[in-house]
Amino acid sequence: MEDIGDYEEVKSLKSLKMEKGLLYETIVTTLNGEGEGNAAPIGVICKSPKEVILYLYEGSHTLSNILATGNFTVNITDDPILFTEATLGDLESDYFIPYSEYLILKGASSFFTATMKKVKSIKRRDRYGESRLFIITADVKRICKGKNFKEPLNRSIYAIIESLINYTRINRVENKGDIIDRILEMKRVVDKVGGSREKMAMKMIIDSLRTKLDQQSNALQR
Amino acid sequence: MEDIGDYEEVKSLKSLKMEKGLLYETIVTTLNGEGEGNAAPIGVICKSPKEVILYLYEGSHTLSNILATGNFTVNITDDPILFTEATLGDLESDYFIPYSEYLILKGASSFFTATMKKVKSIKRRDRYGESRLFIITADVKRICKGKNFKEPLNRSIYAIIESLINYTRINRVENKGDIIDRILEMKRVVDKVGGSREKMAMKMIIDSLRTKLDQQSNALQR
């Protein structure tokens, strides 16, 4: 087993600033039955200080590896190159560090190992068609916090900021439909990944937008 | 002068994890000539460990207040309600704490005061029309890091993640134009606010997307 570097073991996902109910953007590493490594960007929901939930679509390596071995590692990073290479499929084996029955992503600012305890599959229809979705609940095993700890990425505050940027443009643009569509898209992001304060902020933005548009349309009718 | 709470004074923007050349989403507080407070969400560029640059459009209170007094405070927070209320214009005076000739936003996880040393104005045409833009360079005065410090928000990693989410959808959607437009919009965000690693990641995504689309169009022509 290689030296994994400068990490301190902690007891709860709270120590990684992960909050119950929120979804974080991470890179999940897994091994297949033959011991070959895989890394993919995956949203991980914090269910409790020692439990997480993953939503995985049929056909992904991450899913088949977790179903085969029961194990996975959640790696926390904000490195854009790691996210990009994990998505484009270019992560070579020298990015991985073996760690007991797990694999760690080199450069992760923190990571934790997990073991599947429940799996449920449902059919899901979205705007892109029908697919089978697997909902995996897992117990968190060992949590290692890096000396150079960075908080896990949650997209909701950025969805709020992008909504606000669009909100301030509403008076300047002809095509208000695009702005409204974009804000509603950001609302879907917040509903999926955000906490109660982000959801409250989104409600304020949409209420204020509605009032503004009503006033403009009343003014036009006069 | 009110007690401003639990902050530690530090010497450099590096202590707030602000990097040269990057743009951070903050809330800027200012006072007008009559001593009335204002707060607005403003992107602040870190020019050096003790200097920042602001781009402000004609007509904003933040601009007229800085031109009148020379002073402003940059407040660092990730609170969605503060960003939303500052944009919708609902921040009441009990959100502000007077601090020498400055104003601090209550609840900021860190803040620093600054004094304008240079101002330049240029005419700018964008897709929304022509407007006058003021470029303000300022010296950073006092930097106060909160005990519960959180890193300032930079949108570039989220632009990368959103691009990657769109990238993985390209095979599933009919209208590839929407996906490409969205990724190019995210490229503009990264060019504006991001660092070298985010720019490199964006280049990798666009190159890979181009290869993929070329292969598909070649396959169609066969």
Short mmCIF file of C-alpha atoms in Angstrom, two decimals:
data_model
loop_
_atom_site.label_atom_id
_atom_site.label_comp_id
_atom_site.label_asym_id
_atom_site.label_seq_id
_atom_site.Cartn_x
_atom_site.Cartn_y
_atom_site.Cartn_z
CA MET A 1 0.00 0.00 0.00
CA GLU A 2 1.38 3.36 -1.07
CA ASP A 3 1.74 6.27 1.31
CA ILE A 4 -1.42 8.31 0.79
CA GLY A 5 0.09 11.60 1.96
CA ASP A 6 -0.99 14.27 4.37
CA TYR A 7 -4.47 13.37 5.63
CA GLU A 8 -6.01 13.35 9.08
CA GLU A 9 -8.74 10.82 9.89
CA VAL A 10 -12.04 12.38 11.05
CA LYS A 11 -15.27 10.79 12.27
CA SER A 12 -18.08 12.57 10.47
CA LEU A 13 -18.92 14.16 7.13
CA LYS A 14 -19.63 17.30 9.16
CA SER A 15 -15.86 17.68 9.49
CA LEU A 16 -15.74 17.97 5.69
CA LYS A 17 -18.45 20.68 5.91
CA MET A 18 -20.99 18.39 4.26
CA GLU A 19 -24.58 19.13 5.27
CA LYS A 20 -27.51 16.75 5.36
CA GLY A 21 -29.66 16.86 2.22
CA LEU A 22 -27.17 18.72 0.01
CA LEU A 23 -25.61 17.33 -3.16
CA TYR A 24 -21.87 17.81 -3.71
CA GLU A 25 -19.87 17.53 -6.95
CA THR A 26 -17.13 14.94 -6.38
CA ILE A 27 -15.03 12.40 -8.26
CA VAL A 28 -15.89 8.80 -7.41
CA THR A 29 -13.19 6.16 -7.88
CA THR A 30 -14.00 2.45 -8.14
CA LEU A 31 -12.35 -0.86 -9.07
CA ASN A 32 -13.89 -3.49 -11.31
CA GLY A 33 -13.74 -7.25 -10.63
CA GLU A 34 -10.34 -7.42 -12.39
CA GLY A 35 -8.88 -4.66 -10.23
CA GLU A 36 -8.90 -1.99 -12.96
CA GLY A 37 -9.53 1.54 -11.76
CA ASN A 38 -12.16 4.05 -12.88
CA ALA A 39 -12.87 7.67 -11.98
CA ALA A 40 -15.99 9.68 -12.82
CA PRO A 41 -17.53 12.97 -11.68
CA ILE A 42 -20.56 12.08 -9.56
CA GLY A 43 -23.00 14.07 -7.43
CA VAL A 44 -23.04 12.71 -3.90
CA ILE A 45 -25.90 13.44 -1.50
CA CYS A 46 -25.05 13.63 2.19
CA LYS A 47 -27.83 11.67 3.92
CA SER A 48 -26.41 11.76 7.46
CA PRO A 49 -22.93 12.30 8.98
CA LYS A 50 -22.03 8.69 8.02
CA GLU A 51 -24.29 7.93 5.02
CA VAL A 52 -24.46 9.02 1.40
CA ILE A 53 -26.75 8.47 -1.58
CA LEU A 54 -25.70 8.22 -5.23
CA TYR A 55 -28.00 8.39 -8.28
CA LEU A 56 -26.37 6.45 -11.11
CA TYR A 57 -27.67 5.79 -14.61
CA GLU A 58 -27.51 2.36 -16.19
CA GLY A 59 -24.44 1.81 -18.33
CA SER A 60 -21.83 3.69 -16.32
CA HIS A 61 -18.61 2.02 -15.15
CA THR A 62 -19.09 3.51 -11.69
CA LEU A 63 -22.43 1.73 -11.36
CA SER A 64 -21.23 -1.68 -12.59
CA ASN A 65 -18.11 -1.48 -10.40
CA ILE A 66 -20.10 -0.61 -7.26
CA LEU A 67 -22.60 -3.40 -7.99
CA ALA A 68 -19.68 -5.84 -8.46
CA THR A 69 -17.55 -4.88 -5.44
CA GLY A 70 -19.87 -2.94 -3.12
CA ASN A 71 -17.10 -0.37 -2.60
CA PHE A 72 -16.32 3.14 -3.76
CA THR A 73 -14.30 6.19 -2.77
CA VAL A 74 -15.64 9.75 -2.83
CA ASN A 75 -12.81 12.18 -3.64
CA ILE A 76 -13.20 15.86 -2.87
CA THR A 77 -11.37 18.32 -5.09
CA ASP A 78 -11.90 21.63 -6.86
CA ASP A 79 -9.29 20.95 -9.53
CA PRO A 80 -10.85 21.67 -12.97
CA ILE A 81 -8.33 19.44 -14.77
CA LEU A 82 -9.22 16.41 -12.61
CA PHE A 83 -12.95 16.92 -13.26
CA THR A 84 -12.31 17.39 -16.98
CA GLU A 85 -10.02 14.39 -17.42
CA ALA A 86 -12.34 12.16 -15.38
CA THR A 87 -15.22 13.15 -17.72
CA LEU A 88 -13.36 12.98 -21.03
CA GLY A 89 -12.05 9.58 -19.95
CA ASP A 90 -8.37 10.38 -19.88
CA LEU A 91 -7.45 9.57 -16.27
CA GLU A 92 -4.45 7.25 -16.45
CA SER A 93 -3.66 4.72 -13.73
CA ASP A 94 -0.91 6.97 -12.30
CA TYR A 95 -3.71 9.24 -11.03
CA PHE A 96 -4.80 6.45 -8.66
CA ILE A 97 -3.44 5.29 -5.31
CA PRO A 98 -4.50 1.82 -4.08
CA TYR A 99 -5.86 1.97 -0.54
CA SER A 100 -7.00 -1.35 0.95
CA GLU A 101 -9.94 -2.49 -1.27
CA TYR A 102 -10.36 1.07 -2.49
CA LEU A 103 -8.73 3.49 -4.86
CA ILE A 104 -7.93 7.11 -4.05
CA LEU A 105 -7.58 9.93 -6.54
CA LYS A 106 -4.15 11.54 -6.30
CA GLY A 107 -4.54 15.23 -5.49
CA ALA A 108 -7.90 14.92 -3.71
CA SER A 109 -8.06 17.51 -0.93
CA SER A 110 -10.08 14.98 1.14
CA PHE A 111 -11.72 11.63 0.52
CA PHE A 112 -13.85 9.00 2.18
CA THR A 113 -14.48 5.32 1.51
CA ALA A 114 -17.99 3.85 1.45
CA THR A 115 -19.78 0.50 1.18
CA MET A 116 -23.14 -0.01 -0.48
CA LYS A 117 -25.88 -1.20 1.85
CA LYS A 118 -29.00 -0.75 -0.29
CA VAL A 119 -29.76 -0.42 -3.97
CA LYS A 120 -33.04 0.39 -5.66
CA SER A 121 -33.66 0.87 -9.37
CA ILE A 122 -36.38 2.93 -10.98
CA LYS A 123 -37.37 3.81 -14.53
CA ARG A 124 -37.08 7.50 -15.19
CA ARG A 125 -38.36 9.62 -18.04
CA ASP A 126 -36.81 13.01 -18.57
CA ARG A 127 -36.60 15.33 -21.56
CA TYR A 128 -33.86 13.09 -23.05
CA GLY A 129 -35.91 9.86 -23.02
CA GLU A 130 -36.33 6.87 -20.73
CA SER A 131 -33.53 5.32 -18.71
CA ARG A 132 -33.01 3.19 -15.63
CA LEU A 133 -31.69 4.95 -12.57
CA PHE A 134 -30.05 3.19 -9.62
CA ILE A 135 -30.29 4.73 -6.17
CA ILE A 136 -27.43 3.52 -4.01
CA THR A 137 -27.35 4.10 -0.27
CA ALA A 138 -23.96 3.55 1.36
CA ASP A 139 -22.30 3.63 4.75
CA VAL A 140 -19.29 5.87 5.06
CA LYS A 141 -16.23 3.99 6.35
CA ARG A 142 -13.01 6.01 6.71
CA ILE A 143 -12.96 9.78 6.26
CA CYS A 144 -9.61 11.44 5.53
CA LYS A 145 -9.36 15.22 5.64
CA GLY A 146 -6.42 16.76 3.80
CA LYS A 147 -4.09 19.21 5.49
CA ASN A 148 -4.94 21.59 2.67
CA PHE A 149 -8.68 21.00 3.08
CA LYS A 150 -11.09 22.70 0.69
CA GLU A 151 -14.86 22.57 1.01
CA PRO A 152 -16.71 20.20 -1.32
CA LEU A 153 -18.39 21.89 -4.28
CA ASN A 154 -22.09 22.61 -4.07
CA ARG A 155 -23.56 24.33 -7.13
CA SER A 156 -26.48 26.10 -5.46
CA ILE A 157 -24.86 29.43 -4.55
CA TYR A 158 -23.64 29.72 -8.16
CA ALA A 159 -27.14 29.00 -9.44
CA ILE A 160 -28.34 31.88 -7.22
CA ILE A 161 -25.62 34.23 -8.49
CA GLU A 162 -26.33 33.34 -12.10
CA SER A 163 -30.05 33.91 -11.52
CA LEU A 164 -29.29 37.32 -10.02
CA ILE A 165 -27.07 38.29 -12.96
CA ASN A 166 -29.93 37.34 -15.30
CA TYR A 167 -32.44 39.16 -13.10
CA THR A 168 -30.54 42.44 -13.41
CA ARG A 169 -30.56 42.08 -17.23
CA ILE A 170 -34.33 41.71 -17.56
CA ASN A 171 -34.96 45.40 -18.26
CA ARG A 172 -32.22 45.59 -20.90
CA VAL A 173 -33.14 42.69 -23.16
CA GLU A 174 -35.80 42.26 -25.82
CA ASN A 175 -36.17 38.52 -25.43
CA LYS A 176 -37.23 38.12 -21.81
CA GLY A 177 -38.14 34.47 -22.46
CA ASP A 178 -34.46 33.44 -22.53
CA ILE A 179 -33.84 35.11 -19.17
CA ILE A 180 -36.88 33.47 -17.60
CA ASP A 181 -35.91 30.04 -19.01
CA ARG A 182 -32.42 30.40 -17.60
CA ILE A 183 -33.70 31.36 -14.14
CA LEU A 184 -36.11 28.40 -14.15
CA GLU A 185 -33.21 26.10 -15.15
CA MET A 186 -31.25 27.49 -12.18
CA LYS A 187 -34.28 26.85 -9.94
CA ARG A 188 -34.13 23.18 -10.96
CA VAL A 189 -30.45 23.10 -9.95
CA VAL A 190 -31.20 24.65 -6.55
CA ASP A 191 -34.13 22.26 -5.96
CA LYS A 192 -31.81 19.34 -6.69
CA VAL A 193 -28.59 20.31 -4.90
CA GLY A 194 -29.34 23.21 -2.56
CA GLY A 195 -30.22 23.84 1.04
CA SER A 196 -33.09 25.74 2.62
CA ARG A 197 -31.45 29.20 2.39
CA GLU A 198 -30.75 28.76 -1.33
CA LYS A 199 -34.35 27.61 -1.91
CA MET A 200 -35.63 30.63 0.00
CA ALA A 201 -33.39 32.97 -2.04
CA MET A 202 -34.62 31.41 -5.29
CA LYS A 203 -38.22 31.96 -4.23
CA MET A 204 -37.47 35.64 -3.51
CA ILE A 205 -35.90 36.05 -6.96
CA ILE A 206 -38.82 34.44 -8.79
CA ASP A 207 -41.43 36.37 -6.78
CA SER A 208 -39.62 39.64 -7.49
CA LEU A 209 -39.27 38.78 -11.18
CA ARG A 210 -42.99 37.99 -11.40
CA THR A 211 -43.92 41.33 -9.79
CA LYS A 212 -41.60 43.18 -12.16
CA LEU A 213 -42.98 41.48 -15.26
CA ASP A 214 -46.60 42.02 -14.10
CA GLN A 215 -45.92 45.74 -13.65
CA GLN A 216 -44.37 45.98 -17.12
CA SER A 217 -47.27 44.17 -18.76
CA ASN A 218 -49.79 46.35 -16.87
CA ALA A 219 -47.91 49.44 -18.02
CA LEU A 220 -48.08 48.20 -21.61
CA GLN A 221 -51.84 47.63 -21.38
CA ARG A 222 -52.54 51.17 -20.19
CA MET B 1 -18.19 52.53 16.54
CA GLU B 2 -19.95 49.20 17.01
CA ASP B 3 -18.12 46.01 17.88
CA ILE B 4 -17.54 44.30 14.55
CA GLY B 5 -17.30 40.78 16.00
CA ASP B 6 -14.87 37.95 15.61
CA TYR B 7 -12.30 38.97 12.99
CA GLU B 8 -8.52 38.72 12.88
CA GLU B 9 -6.53 41.32 10.97
CA VAL B 10 -4.31 39.90 8.19
CA LYS B 11 -1.82 41.58 5.87
CA SER B 12 -2.54 40.23 2.41
CA LEU B 13 -5.41 39.10 0.18
CA LYS B 14 -3.51 35.81 -0.07
CA SER B 15 -4.68 35.12 3.49
CA LEU B 16 -8.24 35.27 2.13
CA LYS B 17 -7.21 32.75 -0.59
CA MET B 18 -7.57 35.43 -3.28
CA GLU B 19 -5.31 34.85 -6.28
CA LYS B 20 -3.90 37.41 -8.68
CA GLY B 21 -5.97 37.82 -11.84
CA LEU B 22 -9.10 36.05 -10.59
CA LEU B 23 -12.52 37.67 -10.19
CA TYR B 24 -14.51 36.97 -7.03
CA GLU B 25 -18.24 37.47 -6.37
CA THR B 26 -18.57 39.77 -3.35
CA ILE B 27 -20.91 42.33 -1.84
CA VAL B 28 -19.53 45.87 -1.90
CA THR B 29 -20.79 48.33 0.71
CA THR B 30 -20.44 52.10 0.31
CA LEU B 31 -21.66 55.36 1.83
CA ASN B 32 -22.93 58.34 -0.11
CA GLY B 33 -22.07 61.98 0.71
CA GLU B 34 -25.00 62.09 3.19
CA GLY B 35 -23.80 58.99 5.03
CA GLU B 36 -26.49 56.67 3.67
CA GLY B 37 -25.41 53.08 3.13
CA ASN B 38 -25.63 50.93 0.02
CA ALA B 39 -24.80 47.29 -0.72
CA ALA B 40 -24.52 45.63 -4.13
CA PRO B 41 -23.15 42.35 -5.49
CA ILE B 42 -19.95 43.23 -7.37
CA GLY B 43 -17.22 41.19 -9.03
CA VAL B 44 -13.83 42.15 -7.60
CA ILE B 45 -10.57 41.35 -9.41
CA CYS B 46 -7.52 40.66 -7.26
CA LYS B 47 -4.70 42.63 -8.93
CA SER B 48 -2.02 42.03 -6.29
CA PRO B 49 -2.01 41.05 -2.58
CA LYS B 50 -2.96 44.68 -1.71
CA GLU B 51 -4.78 45.95 -4.82
CA VAL B 52 -8.13 45.29 -6.47
CA ILE B 53 -9.95 46.35 -9.64
CA LEU B 54 -13.69 46.94 -10.03
CA TYR B 55 -15.61 47.31 -13.30
CA LEU B 56 -18.69 49.43 -12.65
CA TYR B 57 -21.36 50.58 -15.08
CA GLU B 58 -22.60 54.16 -15.13
CA GLY B 59 -25.73 54.71 -13.06
CA SER B 60 -25.03 52.42 -10.11
CA HIS B 61 -25.07 53.68 -6.52
CA THR B 62 -21.82 51.84 -5.84
CA LEU B 63 -20.09 53.83 -8.57
CA SER B 64 -21.42 57.25 -7.54
CA ASN B 65 -20.62 56.56 -3.88
CA ILE B 66 -17.04 55.49 -4.63
CA LEU B 67 -16.52 58.53 -6.88
CA ALA B 68 -17.90 60.77 -4.10
CA THR B 69 -16.02 59.33 -1.10
CA GLY B 70 -13.14 57.31 -2.59
CA ASN B 71 -13.94 54.49 -0.14
CA PHE B 72 -15.57 51.09 -0.27
CA THR B 73 -15.66 47.79 1.61
CA VAL B 74 -15.49 44.39 -0.04
CA ASN B 75 -17.50 41.85 1.97
CA ILE B 76 -16.94 38.14 1.47
CA THR B 77 -19.88 35.82 2.03
CA ASP B 78 -21.53 32.79 0.51
CA ASP B 79 -24.96 33.57 1.97
CA PRO B 80 -27.57 33.36 -0.83
CA ILE B 81 -30.03 35.59 1.06
CA LEU B 82 -27.48 38.41 1.40
CA PHE B 83 -26.68 38.27 -2.33
CA THR B 84 -30.36 38.19 -3.19
CA GLU B 85 -31.43 41.03 -0.91
CA ALA B 86 -28.49 43.18 -2.02
CA THR B 87 -29.60 42.70 -5.65
CA LEU B 88 -33.35 43.10 -5.17
CA GLY B 89 -32.58 46.25 -3.17
CA ASP B 90 -34.01 45.16 0.17
CA LEU B 91 -30.98 45.47 2.46
CA GLU B 92 -32.14 47.56 5.41
CA SER B 93 -29.75 49.67 7.45
CA ASP B 94 -29.66 47.07 10.24
CA TYR B 95 -27.58 44.91 7.89
CA PHE B 96 -24.77 47.49 8.10
CA ILE B 97 -22.12 48.14 10.75
CA PRO B 98 -20.32 51.53 10.63
CA TYR B 99 -16.55 51.09 10.71
CA SER B 100 -14.47 54.30 10.60
CA GLU B 101 -15.31 55.89 7.20
CA TYR B 102 -16.53 52.54 5.93
CA LEU B 103 -19.54 50.29 6.25
CA ILE B 104 -19.38 46.54 6.87
CA LEU B 105 -22.02 44.02 5.95
CA LYS B 106 -23.25 42.12 9.00
CA GLY B 107 -22.64 38.40 8.54
CA ALA B 108 -19.68 38.77 6.15
CA SER B 109 -17.26 35.89 6.74
CA SER B 110 -14.39 38.31 5.96
CA PHE B 111 -14.06 41.83 4.60
CA PHE B 112 -11.50 44.43 3.56
CA THR B 113 -11.60 48.18 3.16
CA ALA B 114 -10.19 49.92 0.08
CA THR B 115 -9.48 53.41 -1.28
CA MET B 116 -9.68 54.35 -4.95
CA LYS B 117 -6.37 55.46 -6.45
CA LYS B 118 -7.18 55.50 -10.17
CA VAL B 119 -10.29 55.67 -12.30
CA LYS B 120 -10.65 55.30 -16.05
CA SER B 121 -13.84 55.31 -18.06
CA ILE B 122 -14.45 53.65 -21.40
CA LYS B 123 -17.40 53.26 -23.75
CA ARG B 124 -18.41 49.66 -24.13
CA ARG B 125 -20.71 48.00 -26.62
CA ASP B 126 -22.05 44.57 -25.78
CA ARG B 127 -25.07 42.58 -26.97
CA TYR B 128 -27.32 44.77 -24.78
CA GLY B 129 -26.24 48.11 -26.27
CA GLU B 130 -23.75 50.86 -25.46
CA SER B 131 -22.85 51.97 -21.96
CA ARG B 132 -20.06 53.69 -20.09
CA LEU B 133 -17.87 51.48 -17.92
CA PHE B 134 -15.66 52.76 -15.10
CA ILE B 135 -12.51 50.85 -14.20
CA ILE B 136 -11.53 51.57 -10.62
CA THR B 137 -8.17 50.57 -9.20
CA ALA B 138 -7.94 50.67 -5.41
CA ASP B 139 -5.47 50.09 -2.62
CA VAL B 140 -6.52 47.60 0.01
CA LYS B 141 -6.38 49.07 3.52
CA ARG B 142 -7.45 46.77 6.39
CA ILE B 143 -8.16 43.09 5.83
CA CYS B 144 -10.25 41.27 8.44
CA LYS B 145 -10.54 37.51 8.28
CA GLY B 146 -13.49 35.97 10.12
CA LYS B 147 -13.02 33.16 12.62
CA ASN B 148 -15.48 31.20 10.50
CA PHE B 149 -13.60 32.02 7.29
CA LYS B 150 -15.01 30.79 3.97
CA GLU B 151 -13.23 31.18 0.64
CA PRO B 152 -14.49 33.93 -1.66
CA LEU B 153 -16.69 32.72 -4.51
CA ASN B 154 -15.12 32.27 -7.92
CA ARG B 155 -17.50 31.04 -10.63
CA SER B 156 -14.96 29.33 -12.88
CA ILE B 157 -15.02 25.79 -11.42
CA TYR B 158 -18.82 25.84 -11.70
CA ALA B 159 -18.58 26.95 -15.32
CA ILE B 160 -16.31 23.93 -15.91
CA ILE B 161 -18.71 21.55 -14.15
CA GLU B 162 -21.68 22.91 -16.06
CA SER B 163 -19.76 22.56 -19.33
CA LEU B 164 -18.93 18.95 -18.46
CA ILE B 165 -22.58 18.16 -17.63
CA ASN B 166 -23.56 19.59 -21.03
CA TYR B 167 -20.70 17.74 -22.72
CA THR B 168 -21.99 14.36 -21.47
CA ARG B 169 -25.45 15.17 -22.88
CA ILE B 170 -24.28 15.87 -26.42
CA ASN B 171 -24.98 12.33 -27.69
CA ARG B 172 -28.45 12.25 -26.20
CA VAL B 173 -29.97 15.46 -27.54
CA GLU B 174 -31.37 16.40 -30.93
CA ASN B 175 -30.57 20.08 -30.69
CA LYS B 176 -26.79 20.13 -30.27
CA GLY B 177 -26.76 23.89 -30.93
CA ASP B 178 -28.17 24.63 -27.45
CA ILE B 179 -25.44 22.54 -25.82
CA ILE B 180 -22.70 24.22 -27.84
CA ASP B 181 -24.10 27.70 -27.08
CA ARG B 182 -24.17 26.92 -23.38
CA ILE B 183 -20.57 25.67 -23.36
CA LEU B 184 -19.42 28.78 -25.25
CA GLU B 185 -21.28 30.96 -22.70
CA MET B 186 -19.41 29.09 -19.93
CA LYS B 187 -16.14 29.69 -21.81
CA ARG B 188 -16.85 33.44 -21.64
CA VAL B 189 -17.34 33.11 -17.86
CA VAL B 190 -14.03 31.24 -17.46
CA ASP B 191 -12.17 33.76 -19.65
CA LYS B 192 -13.53 36.57 -17.47
CA VAL B 193 -13.19 35.16 -13.95
CA GLY B 194 -10.98 32.06 -14.09
CA GLY B 195 -7.36 31.10 -13.60
CA SER B 196 -4.95 29.24 -15.87
CA ARG B 197 -6.07 25.73 -14.84
CA GLU B 198 -9.72 26.52 -15.54
CA LYS B 199 -8.78 28.02 -18.93
CA MET B 200 -6.76 24.90 -19.74
CA ALA B 201 -9.67 22.65 -18.72
CA MET B 202 -12.08 24.65 -20.90
CA LYS B 203 -9.74 24.28 -23.88
CA MET B 204 -9.66 20.49 -23.32
CA ILE B 205 -13.48 20.37 -23.24
CA ILE B 206 -13.91 22.40 -26.42
CA ASP B 207 -11.22 20.45 -28.29
CA SER B 208 -12.81 17.16 -27.27
CA LEU B 209 -16.28 18.40 -28.23
CA ARG B 210 -15.00 19.49 -31.65
CA THR B 211 -13.42 16.06 -32.27
CA LYS B 212 -16.63 14.34 -31.23
CA LEU B 213 -18.84 16.48 -33.47
CA ASP B 214 -16.43 16.08 -36.42
CA GLN B 215 -16.57 12.29 -36.05
CA GLN B 216 -20.36 12.35 -35.95
CA SER B 217 -20.64 14.55 -39.02
CA ASN B 218 -18.12 12.34 -40.89
CA ALA B 219 -20.15 9.28 -39.91
CA LEU B 220 -23.29 10.93 -41.27
CA GLN B 221 -21.61 11.75 -44.58
CA ARG B 222 -20.59 8.12 -45.19
#
